[in-house]
Amino acid sequence: MKNLIIDAANDKIVFSIITEKQSYTTAHTNSRENFDKFMKLLLSFLKKNKINLDDVQKIFVNQGPGKFSSLRISISVAKAISLAKNINLIGFHTKVLINGNYKQLLELDKKNLLIKDLIKPLYSS
C-alpha cells in the first residue's frame, strides 16, 4: 500500500511516500515561489521515485495549524487528487506527529483516530 503525505503547515513543504517496506521524502522551502509551482514539485517528487498516482491508496494532508496560503494550497491539491483519482483523503494536525515521524499516521489511521473526508483547516494567527 502506498500512502502520500502532503504537509505544508510548517517551515517546509514536505512530500512523503510511505509503503510497507520503504519511504521517500522531500522538503522544499515554504515560500510563495514554491506555492506557485506546488503541483509541479509534487509531480517531480513522484516521478523521481517512480510512483504513479494510480498506485496511491491514501492521501494524508496536514490541516494545521499553519499559515493560510500554505494550508489552502496543500489541502486544495490533496482534495483535487483525491477526487480525480478516487483516493481516500485523510486529514491530520501537526500535534499528532512526534518528531515529524509520518509513519505514525498509518498507525493512527488504523485506530480510526484521524479525520477522514472532512478536512477543516486550522489557521494560525
Tab-separated table of N, CA, C and O in Angstrom:
chain	number	residue	atom	x	y	z
A	1	MET	N	0.846	-1.182	0.000
A	1	MET	CA	0.000	0.000	0.000
A	1	MET	C	0.891	1.245	0.000
A	1	MET	O	1.795	1.358	0.807
A	2	LYS	N	0.593	2.166	-0.892
A	2	LYS	CA	1.351	3.407	-0.968
A	2	LYS	C	0.500	4.541	-0.405
A	2	LYS	O	-0.662	4.701	-0.754
A	3	ASN	N	1.113	5.320	0.485
A	3	ASN	CA	0.449	6.442	1.137
A	3	ASN	C	1.218	7.717	0.808
A	3	ASN	O	2.432	7.757	0.959
A	4	LEU	N	0.499	8.747	0.386
A	4	LEU	CA	1.099	10.040	0.078
A	4	LEU	C	0.806	10.993	1.226
A	4	LEU	O	-0.347	11.137	1.633
A	5	ILE	N	1.851	11.632	1.736
A	5	ILE	CA	1.690	12.631	2.796
A	5	ILE	C	2.056	13.991	2.213
A	5	ILE	O	3.112	14.138	1.587
A	6	ILE	N	1.174	14.971	2.412
A	6	ILE	CA	1.404	16.346	1.987
A	6	ILE	C	1.318	17.212	3.239
A	6	ILE	O	0.293	17.244	3.901
A	7	ASP	N	2.408	17.907	3.532
A	7	ASP	CA	2.471	18.719	4.748
A	7	ASP	C	3.131	20.060	4.441
A	7	ASP	O	4.323	20.126	4.193
A	8	ALA	N	2.324	21.115	4.443
A	8	ALA	CA	2.855	22.459	4.205
A	8	ALA	C	2.502	23.391	5.355
A	8	ALA	O	2.486	24.605	5.203
A	9	ALA	N	2.235	22.840	6.524
A	9	ALA	CA	1.792	23.642	7.657
A	9	ALA	C	2.934	24.320	8.405
A	9	ALA	O	2.693	25.201	9.207
A	10	ASN	N	4.169	23.911	8.138
A	10	ASN	CA	5.300	24.448	8.888
A	10	ASN	C	6.272	25.187	7.975
A	10	ASN	O	5.858	25.690	6.942
A	11	ASP	N	7.537	25.241	8.354
A	11	ASP	CA	8.540	25.982	7.590
A	11	ASP	C	8.906	25.337	6.264
A	11	ASP	O	9.508	25.965	5.417
A	12	LYS	N	8.585	24.070	6.110
A	12	LYS	CA	8.909	23.325	4.896
A	12	LYS	C	7.643	22.748	4.276
A	12	LYS	O	6.678	22.447	4.973
A	13	ILE	N	7.685	22.601	2.964
A	13	ILE	CA	6.669	21.836	2.256
A	13	ILE	C	7.245	20.434	2.150
A	13	ILE	O	8.317	20.237	1.580
A	14	VAL	N	6.563	19.467	2.730
A	14	VAL	CA	7.068	18.097	2.760
A	14	VAL	C	6.132	17.190	1.973
A	14	VAL	O	4.920	17.210	2.176
A	15	PHE	N	6.739	16.411	1.069
A	15	PHE	CA	6.031	15.345	0.364
A	15	PHE	C	6.684	14.048	0.794
A	15	PHE	O	7.903	13.940	0.824
A	16	SER	N	5.864	13.051	1.101
A	16	SER	CA	6.407	11.768	1.523
A	16	SER	C	5.535	10.650	0.975
A	16	SER	O	4.315	10.779	0.912
A	17	ILE	N	6.187	9.583	0.559
A	17	ILE	CA	5.502	8.350	0.192
A	17	ILE	C	5.952	7.301	1.192
A	17	ILE	O	7.150	7.129	1.411
A	18	ILE	N	5.001	6.629	1.796
A	18	ILE	CA	5.326	5.577	2.754
A	18	ILE	C	4.647	4.286	2.297
A	18	ILE	O	3.438	4.270	2.058
A	19	THR	N	5.451	3.241	2.176
A	19	THR	CA	4.935	1.914	1.860
A	19	THR	C	5.261	1.003	3.036
A	19	THR	O	5.877	1.445	4.012
A	20	GLU	N	4.891	-0.258	2.928
A	20	GLU	CA	5.176	-1.203	3.996
A	20	GLU	C	6.681	-1.390	4.194
A	20	GLU	O	7.151	-1.633	5.297
A	21	LYS	N	7.441	-1.280	3.090
A	21	LYS	CA	8.867	-1.601	3.148
A	21	LYS	C	9.798	-0.397	3.102
A	21	LYS	O	10.944	-0.491	3.512
A	22	GLN	N	9.347	0.714	2.572
A	22	GLN	CA	10.244	1.863	2.410
A	22	GLN	C	9.480	3.176	2.431
A	22	GLN	O	8.268	3.191	2.392
A	23	SER	N	10.250	4.249	2.480
A	23	SER	CA	9.639	5.578	2.416
A	23	SER	C	10.561	6.527	1.657
A	23	SER	O	11.772	6.335	1.627
A	24	TYR	N	9.944	7.503	1.036
A	24	TYR	CA	10.650	8.539	0.292
A	24	TYR	C	10.116	9.885	0.773
A	24	TYR	O	8.905	10.058	0.900
A	25	THR	N	11.009	10.819	0.997
A	25	THR	CA	10.591	12.137	1.469
A	25	THR	C	11.425	13.216	0.803
A	25	THR	O	12.615	13.029	0.561
A	26	THR	N	10.790	14.339	0.536
A	26	THR	CA	11.499	15.515	0.054
A	26	THR	C	10.910	16.739	0.745
A	26	THR	O	9.751	16.713	1.166
A	27	ALA	N	11.709	17.765	0.869
A	27	ALA	CA	11.243	19.003	1.517
A	27	ALA	C	11.695	20.202	0.695
A	27	ALA	O	12.761	20.184	0.085
A	28	HIS	N	10.848	21.213	0.681
A	28	HIS	CA	11.120	22.464	-0.022
A	28	HIS	C	10.793	23.617	0.918
A	28	HIS	O	9.954	23.482	1.801
A	29	THR	N	11.416	24.730	0.694
A	29	THR	CA	11.125	25.926	1.479
A	29	THR	C	9.658	26.299	1.315
A	29	THR	O	9.121	26.288	0.212
A	30	ASN	N	9.002	26.622	2.410
A	30	ASN	CA	7.613	27.045	2.384
A	30	ASN	C	7.591	28.523	1.996
A	30	ASN	O	7.674	29.407	2.848
A	31	SER	N	7.496	28.766	0.683
A	31	SER	CA	7.576	30.140	0.174
A	31	SER	C	6.563	30.365	-0.946
A	31	SER	O	6.036	29.417	-1.526
A	32	ARG	N	6.336	31.614	-1.247
A	32	ARG	CA	5.408	31.990	-2.316
A	32	ARG	C	5.816	31.381	-3.656
A	32	ARG	O	4.985	30.916	-4.418
A	33	GLU	N	7.124	31.374	-3.946
A	33	GLU	CA	7.616	30.817	-5.200
A	33	GLU	C	7.243	29.341	-5.319
A	33	GLU	O	6.874	28.858	-6.392
A	34	ASN	N	7.354	28.615	-4.207
A	34	ASN	CA	7.035	27.195	-4.239
A	34	ASN	C	5.531	26.923	-4.238
A	34	ASN	O	5.097	25.881	-4.718
A	35	PHE	N	4.721	27.844	-3.736
A	35	PHE	CA	3.276	27.694	-3.840
A	35	PHE	C	2.867	27.733	-5.309
A	35	PHE	O	1.997	26.991	-5.746
A	36	ASP	N	3.518	28.646	-6.072
A	36	ASP	CA	3.189	28.802	-7.482
A	36	ASP	C	3.493	27.539	-8.287
A	36	ASP	O	2.873	27.311	-9.315
A	37	LYS	N	4.441	26.755	-7.831
A	37	LYS	CA	4.799	25.518	-8.548
A	37	LYS	C	4.584	24.268	-7.679
A	37	LYS	O	5.227	23.250	-7.881
A	38	PHE	N	3.648	24.348	-6.767
A	38	PHE	CA	3.378	23.279	-5.812
A	38	PHE	C	3.118	21.932	-6.515
A	38	PHE	O	3.725	20.921	-6.199
A	39	MET	N	2.205	21.936	-7.477
A	39	MET	CA	1.861	20.695	-8.170
A	39	MET	C	3.043	20.172	-8.971
A	39	MET	O	3.277	18.960	-9.020
A	40	LYS	N	3.788	21.054	-9.561
A	40	LYS	CA	4.973	20.653	-10.322
A	40	LYS	C	6.000	19.988	-9.393
A	40	LYS	O	6.600	18.975	-9.754
A	41	LEU	N	6.192	20.541	-8.207
A	41	LEU	CA	7.109	19.947	-7.227
A	41	LEU	C	6.634	18.551	-6.811
A	41	LEU	O	7.442	17.622	-6.697
A	42	LEU	N	5.339	18.415	-6.593
A	42	LEU	CA	4.785	17.124	-6.194
A	42	LEU	C	4.960	16.088	-7.304
A	42	LEU	O	5.424	14.972	-7.055
A	43	LEU	N	4.608	16.451	-8.526
A	43	LEU	CA	4.736	15.506	-9.637
A	43	LEU	C	6.186	15.131	-9.894
A	43	LEU	O	6.491	13.979	-10.214
A	44	SER	N	7.088	16.081	-9.727
A	44	SER	CA	8.519	15.802	-9.875
A	44	SER	C	8.991	14.807	-8.821
A	44	SER	O	9.758	13.881	-9.116
A	45	PHE	N	8.533	14.980	-7.583
A	45	PHE	CA	8.863	14.055	-6.490
A	45	PHE	C	8.372	12.645	-6.812
A	45	PHE	O	9.098	11.659	-6.659
A	46	LEU	N	7.132	12.535	-7.280
A	46	LEU	CA	6.567	11.225	-7.603
A	46	LEU	C	7.324	10.574	-8.757
A	46	LEU	O	7.644	9.380	-8.712
A	47	LYS	N	7.625	11.351	-9.774
A	47	LYS	CA	8.351	10.822	-10.938
A	47	LYS	C	9.748	10.347	-10.543
A	47	LYS	O	10.179	9.267	-10.952
A	48	LYS	N	10.445	11.134	-9.746
A	48	LYS	CA	11.793	10.782	-9.308
A	48	LYS	C	11.804	9.446	-8.569
A	48	LYS	O	12.747	8.663	-8.691
A	49	ASN	N	10.747	9.179	-7.815
A	49	ASN	CA	10.664	7.948	-7.020
A	49	ASN	C	9.834	6.856	-7.701
A	49	ASN	O	9.487	5.860	-7.074
A	50	LYS	N	9.518	7.084	-8.984
A	50	LYS	CA	8.799	6.100	-9.809
A	50	LYS	C	7.480	5.669	-9.175
A	50	LYS	O	7.145	4.480	-9.107
A	51	ILE	N	6.742	6.666	-8.697
A	51	ILE	CA	5.435	6.429	-8.092
A	51	ILE	C	4.367	7.017	-9.016
A	51	ILE	O	4.450	8.174	-9.418
A	52	ASN	N	3.372	6.220	-9.336
A	52	ASN	CA	2.249	6.661	-10.148
A	52	ASN	C	1.084	6.962	-9.200
A	52	ASN	O	0.823	6.189	-8.277
A	53	LEU	N	0.384	8.051	-9.444
A	53	LEU	CA	-0.756	8.396	-8.573
A	53	LEU	C	-1.808	7.293	-8.543
A	53	LEU	O	-2.525	7.140	-7.552
A	54	ASP	N	-1.901	6.502	-9.597
A	54	ASP	CA	-2.868	5.399	-9.616
A	54	ASP	C	-2.523	4.315	-8.590
A	54	ASP	O	-3.369	3.499	-8.240
A	55	ASP	N	-1.287	4.310	-8.116
A	55	ASP	CA	-0.850	3.315	-7.134
A	55	ASP	C	-1.027	3.777	-5.688
A	55	ASP	O	-0.799	3.004	-4.764
A	56	VAL	N	-1.419	5.034	-5.493
A	56	VAL	CA	-1.580	5.595	-4.147
A	56	VAL	C	-2.971	5.246	-3.622
A	56	VAL	O	-3.972	5.476	-4.289
A	57	GLN	N	-3.032	4.659	-2.415
A	57	GLN	CA	-4.314	4.283	-1.821
A	57	GLN	C	-4.866	5.348	-0.883
A	57	GLN	O	-6.079	5.455	-0.721
A	58	LYS	N	-3.983	6.115	-0.226
A	58	LYS	CA	-4.443	7.135	0.719
A	58	LYS	C	-3.569	8.383	0.604
A	58	LYS	O	-2.369	8.286	0.394
A	59	ILE	N	-4.211	9.524	0.803
A	59	ILE	CA	-3.503	10.800	0.887
A	59	ILE	C	-3.752	11.359	2.275
A	59	ILE	O	-4.898	11.501	2.700
A	60	PHE	N	-2.678	11.673	2.970
A	60	PHE	CA	-2.756	12.320	4.276
A	60	PHE	C	-2.338	13.767	4.078
A	60	PHE	O	-1.291	14.040	3.487
A	61	VAL	N	-3.129	14.709	4.577
A	61	VAL	CA	-2.799	16.131	4.430
A	61	VAL	C	-2.874	16.808	5.796
A	61	VAL	O	-3.802	16.578	6.571
A	62	ASN	N	-1.848	17.635	6.066
A	62	ASN	CA	-1.808	18.358	7.340
A	62	ASN	C	-2.797	19.509	7.296
A	62	ASN	O	-2.766	20.334	6.391
A	63	GLN	N	-3.657	19.571	8.311
A	63	GLN	CA	-4.686	20.608	8.412
A	63	GLN	C	-4.260	21.779	9.278
A	63	GLN	O	-5.032	22.693	9.490
A	64	GLY	N	-3.058	21.742	9.818
A	64	GLY	CA	-2.580	22.860	10.595
A	64	GLY	C	-2.338	22.516	12.048
A	64	GLY	O	-2.343	21.350	12.426
A	65	PRO	N	-2.123	23.526	12.840
A	65	PRO	CA	-2.202	24.943	12.484
A	65	PRO	C	-1.069	25.357	11.544
A	65	PRO	O	-0.001	24.770	11.548
A	66	GLY	N	-1.392	26.354	10.749
A	66	GLY	CA	-0.420	26.857	9.792
A	66	GLY	C	-0.925	28.101	9.103
A	66	GLY	O	-2.043	28.561	9.340
A	67	LYS	N	-0.089	28.645	8.244
A	67	LYS	CA	-0.438	29.861	7.515
A	67	LYS	C	-1.528	29.576	6.486
A	67	LYS	O	-1.578	28.501	5.892
A	68	PHE	N	-2.360	30.572	6.263
A	68	PHE	CA	-3.498	30.446	5.358
A	68	PHE	C	-3.081	29.925	3.991
A	68	PHE	O	-3.624	28.928	3.503
A	69	SER	N	-2.124	30.585	3.350
A	69	SER	CA	-1.716	30.201	1.991
A	69	SER	C	-1.164	28.788	1.942
A	69	SER	O	-1.462	28.024	1.016
A	70	SER	N	-0.364	28.421	2.919
A	70	SER	CA	0.231	27.085	2.960
A	70	SER	C	-0.837	26.003	3.033
A	70	SER	O	-0.787	25.011	2.300
A	71	LEU	N	-1.786	26.191	3.929
A	71	LEU	CA	-2.830	25.192	4.104
A	71	LEU	C	-3.780	25.152	2.913
A	71	LEU	O	-4.192	24.073	2.482
A	72	ARG	N	-4.119	26.310	2.373
A	72	ARG	CA	-5.052	26.352	1.240
A	72	ARG	C	-4.501	25.598	0.042
A	72	ARG	O	-5.207	24.809	-0.574
A	73	ILE	N	-3.237	25.827	-0.302
A	73	ILE	CA	-2.675	25.165	-1.479
A	73	ILE	C	-2.529	23.669	-1.244
A	73	ILE	O	-2.874	22.856	-2.092
A	74	SER	N	-2.029	23.284	-0.083
A	74	SER	CA	-1.802	21.849	0.163
A	74	SER	C	-3.122	21.084	0.248
A	74	SER	O	-3.248	19.992	-0.325
A	75	ILE	N	-4.102	21.632	0.930
A	75	ILE	CA	-5.399	20.960	1.042
A	75	ILE	C	-6.109	20.929	-0.309
A	75	ILE	O	-6.705	19.912	-0.684
A	76	SER	N	-6.024	22.008	-1.066
A	76	SER	CA	-6.668	22.051	-2.387
A	76	SER	C	-6.082	21.004	-3.323
A	76	SER	O	-6.820	20.302	-4.021
A	77	VAL	N	-4.772	20.886	-3.341
A	77	VAL	CA	-4.118	19.893	-4.192
A	77	VAL	C	-4.491	18.482	-3.742
A	77	VAL	O	-4.817	17.619	-4.561
A	78	ALA	N	-4.466	18.240	-2.436
A	78	ALA	CA	-4.815	16.917	-1.919
A	78	ALA	C	-6.258	16.553	-2.275
A	78	ALA	O	-6.540	15.428	-2.706
A	79	LYS	N	-7.181	17.504	-2.120
A	79	LYS	CA	-8.586	17.247	-2.451
A	79	LYS	C	-8.760	16.990	-3.943
A	79	LYS	O	-9.509	16.097	-4.343
A	80	ALA	N	-8.074	17.761	-4.771
A	80	ALA	CA	-8.190	17.596	-6.221
A	80	ALA	C	-7.698	16.223	-6.659
A	80	ALA	O	-8.366	15.534	-7.450
A	81	ILE	N	-6.558	15.804	-6.143
A	81	ILE	CA	-6.029	14.486	-6.488
A	81	ILE	C	-6.971	13.398	-5.982
A	81	ILE	O	-7.259	12.424	-6.690
A	82	SER	N	-7.456	13.564	-4.767
A	82	SER	CA	-8.375	12.596	-4.174
A	82	SER	C	-9.626	12.416	-5.034
A	82	SER	O	-10.049	11.289	-5.299
A	83	LEU	N	-10.200	13.512	-5.475
A	83	LEU	CA	-11.408	13.448	-6.301
A	83	LEU	C	-11.117	12.880	-7.686
A	83	LEU	O	-11.853	12.035	-8.190
A	84	ALA	N	-10.048	13.342	-8.300
A	84	ALA	CA	-9.720	12.913	-9.663
A	84	ALA	C	-9.349	11.439	-9.743
A	84	ALA	O	-9.686	10.755	-10.711
A	85	LYS	N	-8.670	10.936	-8.725
A	85	LYS	CA	-8.166	9.557	-8.743
A	85	LYS	C	-8.931	8.614	-7.815
A	85	LYS	O	-8.563	7.457	-7.688
A	86	ASN	N	-9.966	9.136	-7.160
A	86	ASN	CA	-10.764	8.339	-6.220
A	86	ASN	C	-9.880	7.693	-5.139
A	86	ASN	O	-9.921	6.480	-4.915
A	87	ILE	N	-9.088	8.542	-4.487
A	87	ILE	CA	-8.175	8.114	-3.429
A	87	ILE	C	-8.717	8.612	-2.095
A	87	ILE	O	-9.181	9.756	-1.998
A	88	ASN	N	-8.659	7.777	-1.071
A	88	ASN	CA	-9.100	8.189	0.263
A	88	ASN	C	-8.269	9.363	0.759
A	88	ASN	O	-7.044	9.344	0.674
A	89	LEU	N	-8.938	10.366	1.305
A	89	LEU	CA	-8.292	11.569	1.830
A	89	LEU	C	-8.452	11.598	3.340
A	89	LEU	O	-9.563	11.462	3.866
A	90	ILE	N	-7.324	11.784	4.037
A	90	ILE	CA	-7.323	11.776	5.500
A	90	ILE	C	-6.577	13.001	6.002
A	90	ILE	O	-5.457	13.272	5.572
A	91	GLY	N	-7.193	13.732	6.905
A	91	GLY	CA	-6.570	14.914	7.488
A	91	GLY	C	-5.932	14.613	8.825
A	91	GLY	O	-6.375	13.725	9.552
A	92	PHE	N	-4.875	15.349	9.128
A	92	PHE	CA	-4.230	15.232	10.435
A	92	PHE	C	-3.762	16.609	10.866
A	92	PHE	O	-3.668	17.523	10.058
A	93	HIS	N	-3.511	16.756	12.150
A	93	HIS	CA	-2.983	18.001	12.698
A	93	HIS	C	-1.539	17.793	13.122
A	93	HIS	O	-1.146	16.686	13.512
A	94	THR	N	-0.752	18.849	13.083
A	94	THR	CA	0.663	18.790	13.429
A	94	THR	C	0.884	18.160	14.796
A	94	THR	O	1.841	17.423	14.997
A	95	LYS	N	-0.009	18.420	15.732
A	95	LYS	CA	0.184	17.945	17.108
A	95	LYS	C	0.214	16.425	17.228
A	95	LYS	O	0.722	15.899	18.216
A	96	VAL	N	-0.295	15.675	16.236
A	96	VAL	CA	-0.271	14.212	16.335
A	96	VAL	C	1.079	13.620	15.928
A	96	VAL	O	1.343	12.450	16.193
A	97	LEU	N	1.928	14.434	15.310
A	97	LEU	CA	3.251	13.963	14.900
A	97	LEU	C	4.259	14.130	16.034
A	97	LEU	O	4.358	15.193	16.623
A	98	ILE	N	4.993	13.087	16.303
A	98	ILE	CA	6.072	13.166	17.293
A	98	ILE	C	7.376	13.136	16.521
A	98	ILE	O	7.649	12.187	15.784
A	99	ASN	N	8.159	14.195	16.648
A	99	ASN	CA	9.438	14.332	15.945
A	99	ASN	C	9.296	14.200	14.435
A	99	ASN	O	10.176	13.666	13.765
A	100	GLY	N	8.175	14.649	13.887
A	100	GLY	CA	7.983	14.625	12.442
A	100	GLY	C	7.931	13.236	11.829
A	100	GLY	O	8.207	13.062	10.652
A	101	ASN	N	7.564	12.241	12.607
A	101	ASN	CA	7.512	10.863	12.135
A	101	ASN	C	6.172	10.598	11.439
A	101	ASN	O	5.161	10.327	12.086
A	102	TYR	N	6.189	10.649	10.118
A	102	TYR	CA	4.957	10.470	9.353
A	102	TYR	C	4.439	9.036	9.373
A	102	TYR	O	3.275	8.796	9.110
A	103	LYS	N	5.284	8.072	9.705
A	103	LYS	CA	4.835	6.684	9.792
A	103	LYS	C	3.774	6.509	10.882
A	103	LYS	O	2.950	5.604	10.821
A	104	GLN	N	3.791	7.393	11.878
A	104	GLN	CA	2.779	7.353	12.945
A	104	GLN	C	1.374	7.515	12.371
A	104	GLN	O	0.408	7.008	12.938
A	105	LEU	N	1.261	8.244	11.268
A	105	LEU	CA	-0.056	8.480	10.679
A	105	LEU	C	-0.731	7.170	10.284
A	105	LEU	O	-1.942	7.032	10.404
A	106	LEU	N	0.051	6.215	9.819
A	106	LEU	CA	-0.517	4.932	9.418
A	106	LEU	C	-1.116	4.192	10.613
A	106	LEU	O	-2.205	3.604	10.512
A	107	GLU	N	-0.419	4.254	11.744
A	107	GLU	CA	-0.938	3.616	12.964
A	107	GLU	C	-2.192	4.323	13.472
A	107	GLU	O	-3.160	3.678	13.880
A	108	LEU	N	-2.166	5.652	13.452
A	108	LEU	CA	-3.341	6.415	13.896
A	108	LEU	C	-4.534	6.155	12.990
A	108	LEU	O	-5.673	6.079	13.450
A	109	ASP	N	-4.274	6.005	11.698
A	109	ASP	CA	-5.346	5.718	10.751
A	109	ASP	C	-5.949	4.340	11.024
A	109	ASP	O	-7.172	4.178	10.998
A	110	LYS	N	-5.119	3.358	11.315
A	110	LYS	CA	-5.615	2.009	11.627
A	110	LYS	C	-6.532	2.026	12.841
A	110	LYS	O	-7.477	1.247	12.937
A	111	LYS	N	-6.257	2.935	13.788
A	111	LYS	CA	-7.068	3.041	15.008
A	111	LYS	C	-8.241	4.006	14.839
A	111	LYS	O	-8.936	4.324	15.792
A	112	ASN	N	-8.446	4.520	13.603
A	112	ASN	CA	-9.516	5.477	13.291
A	112	ASN	C	-9.431	6.742	14.140
A	112	ASN	O	-10.454	7.270	14.590
A	113	LEU	N	-8.210	7.229	14.364
A	113	LEU	CA	-8.021	8.435	15.163
A	113	LEU	C	-7.771	9.679	14.312
A	113	LEU	O	-7.495	10.740	14.853
A	114	LEU	N	-7.888	9.553	13.004
A	114	LEU	CA	-7.688	10.687	12.108
A	114	LEU	C	-8.995	11.035	11.403
A	114	LEU	O	-9.915	10.218	11.332
A	115	ILE	N	-9.056	12.231	10.858
A	115	ILE	CA	-10.263	12.742	10.223
A	115	ILE	C	-10.291	12.293	8.764
A	115	ILE	O	-9.366	12.583	8.010
A	116	LYS	N	-11.363	11.608	8.379
A	116	LYS	CA	-11.490	11.145	7.005
A	116	LYS	C	-12.506	11.996	6.265
A	116	LYS	O	-13.572	12.293	6.781
A	117	ASP	N	-12.153	12.396	5.064
A	117	ASP	CA	-13.018	13.096	4.122
A	117	ASP	C	-13.399	14.529	4.509
A	117	ASP	O	-13.556	15.359	3.658
A	118	LEU	N	-13.560	14.835	5.769
A	118	LEU	CA	-13.915	16.187	6.185
A	118	LEU	C	-12.642	16.908	6.616
A	118	LEU	O	-12.109	16.656	7.688
A	119	ILE	N	-12.155	17.761	5.757
A	119	ILE	CA	-10.913	18.458	6.011
A	119	ILE	C	-11.245	19.893	6.433
A	119	ILE	O	-11.864	20.640	5.686
A	120	LYS	N	-10.837	20.243	7.654
A	120	LYS	CA	-11.106	21.565	8.198
A	120	LYS	C	-9.771	22.205	8.618
A	120	LYS	O	-9.196	21.815	9.618
A	121	PRO	N	-9.299	23.162	7.824
A	121	PRO	CA	-8.013	23.791	8.159
A	121	PRO	C	-8.053	24.529	9.493
A	121	PRO	O	-9.079	25.067	9.895
A	122	LEU	N	-6.920	24.527	10.162
A	122	LEU	CA	-6.746	25.248	11.415
A	122	LEU	C	-5.649	26.279	11.165
A	122	LEU	O	-4.483	25.941	11.111
A	123	TYR	N	-6.061	27.527	10.948
A	123	TYR	CA	-5.115	28.593	10.616
A	123	TYR	C	-4.495	29.181	11.865
A	123	TYR	O	-5.166	29.377	12.865
A	124	SER	N	-3.200	29.472	11.785
A	124	SER	CA	-2.531	30.145	12.899
A	124	SER	C	-2.715	31.645	12.750
A	124	SER	O	-3.025	32.147	11.688
A	125	SER	N	-2.509	32.364	13.808
A	125	SER	CA	-2.712	33.824	13.797
A	125	SER	C	-1.578	34.531	13.109
A	125	SER	O	-0.480	34.179	13.113
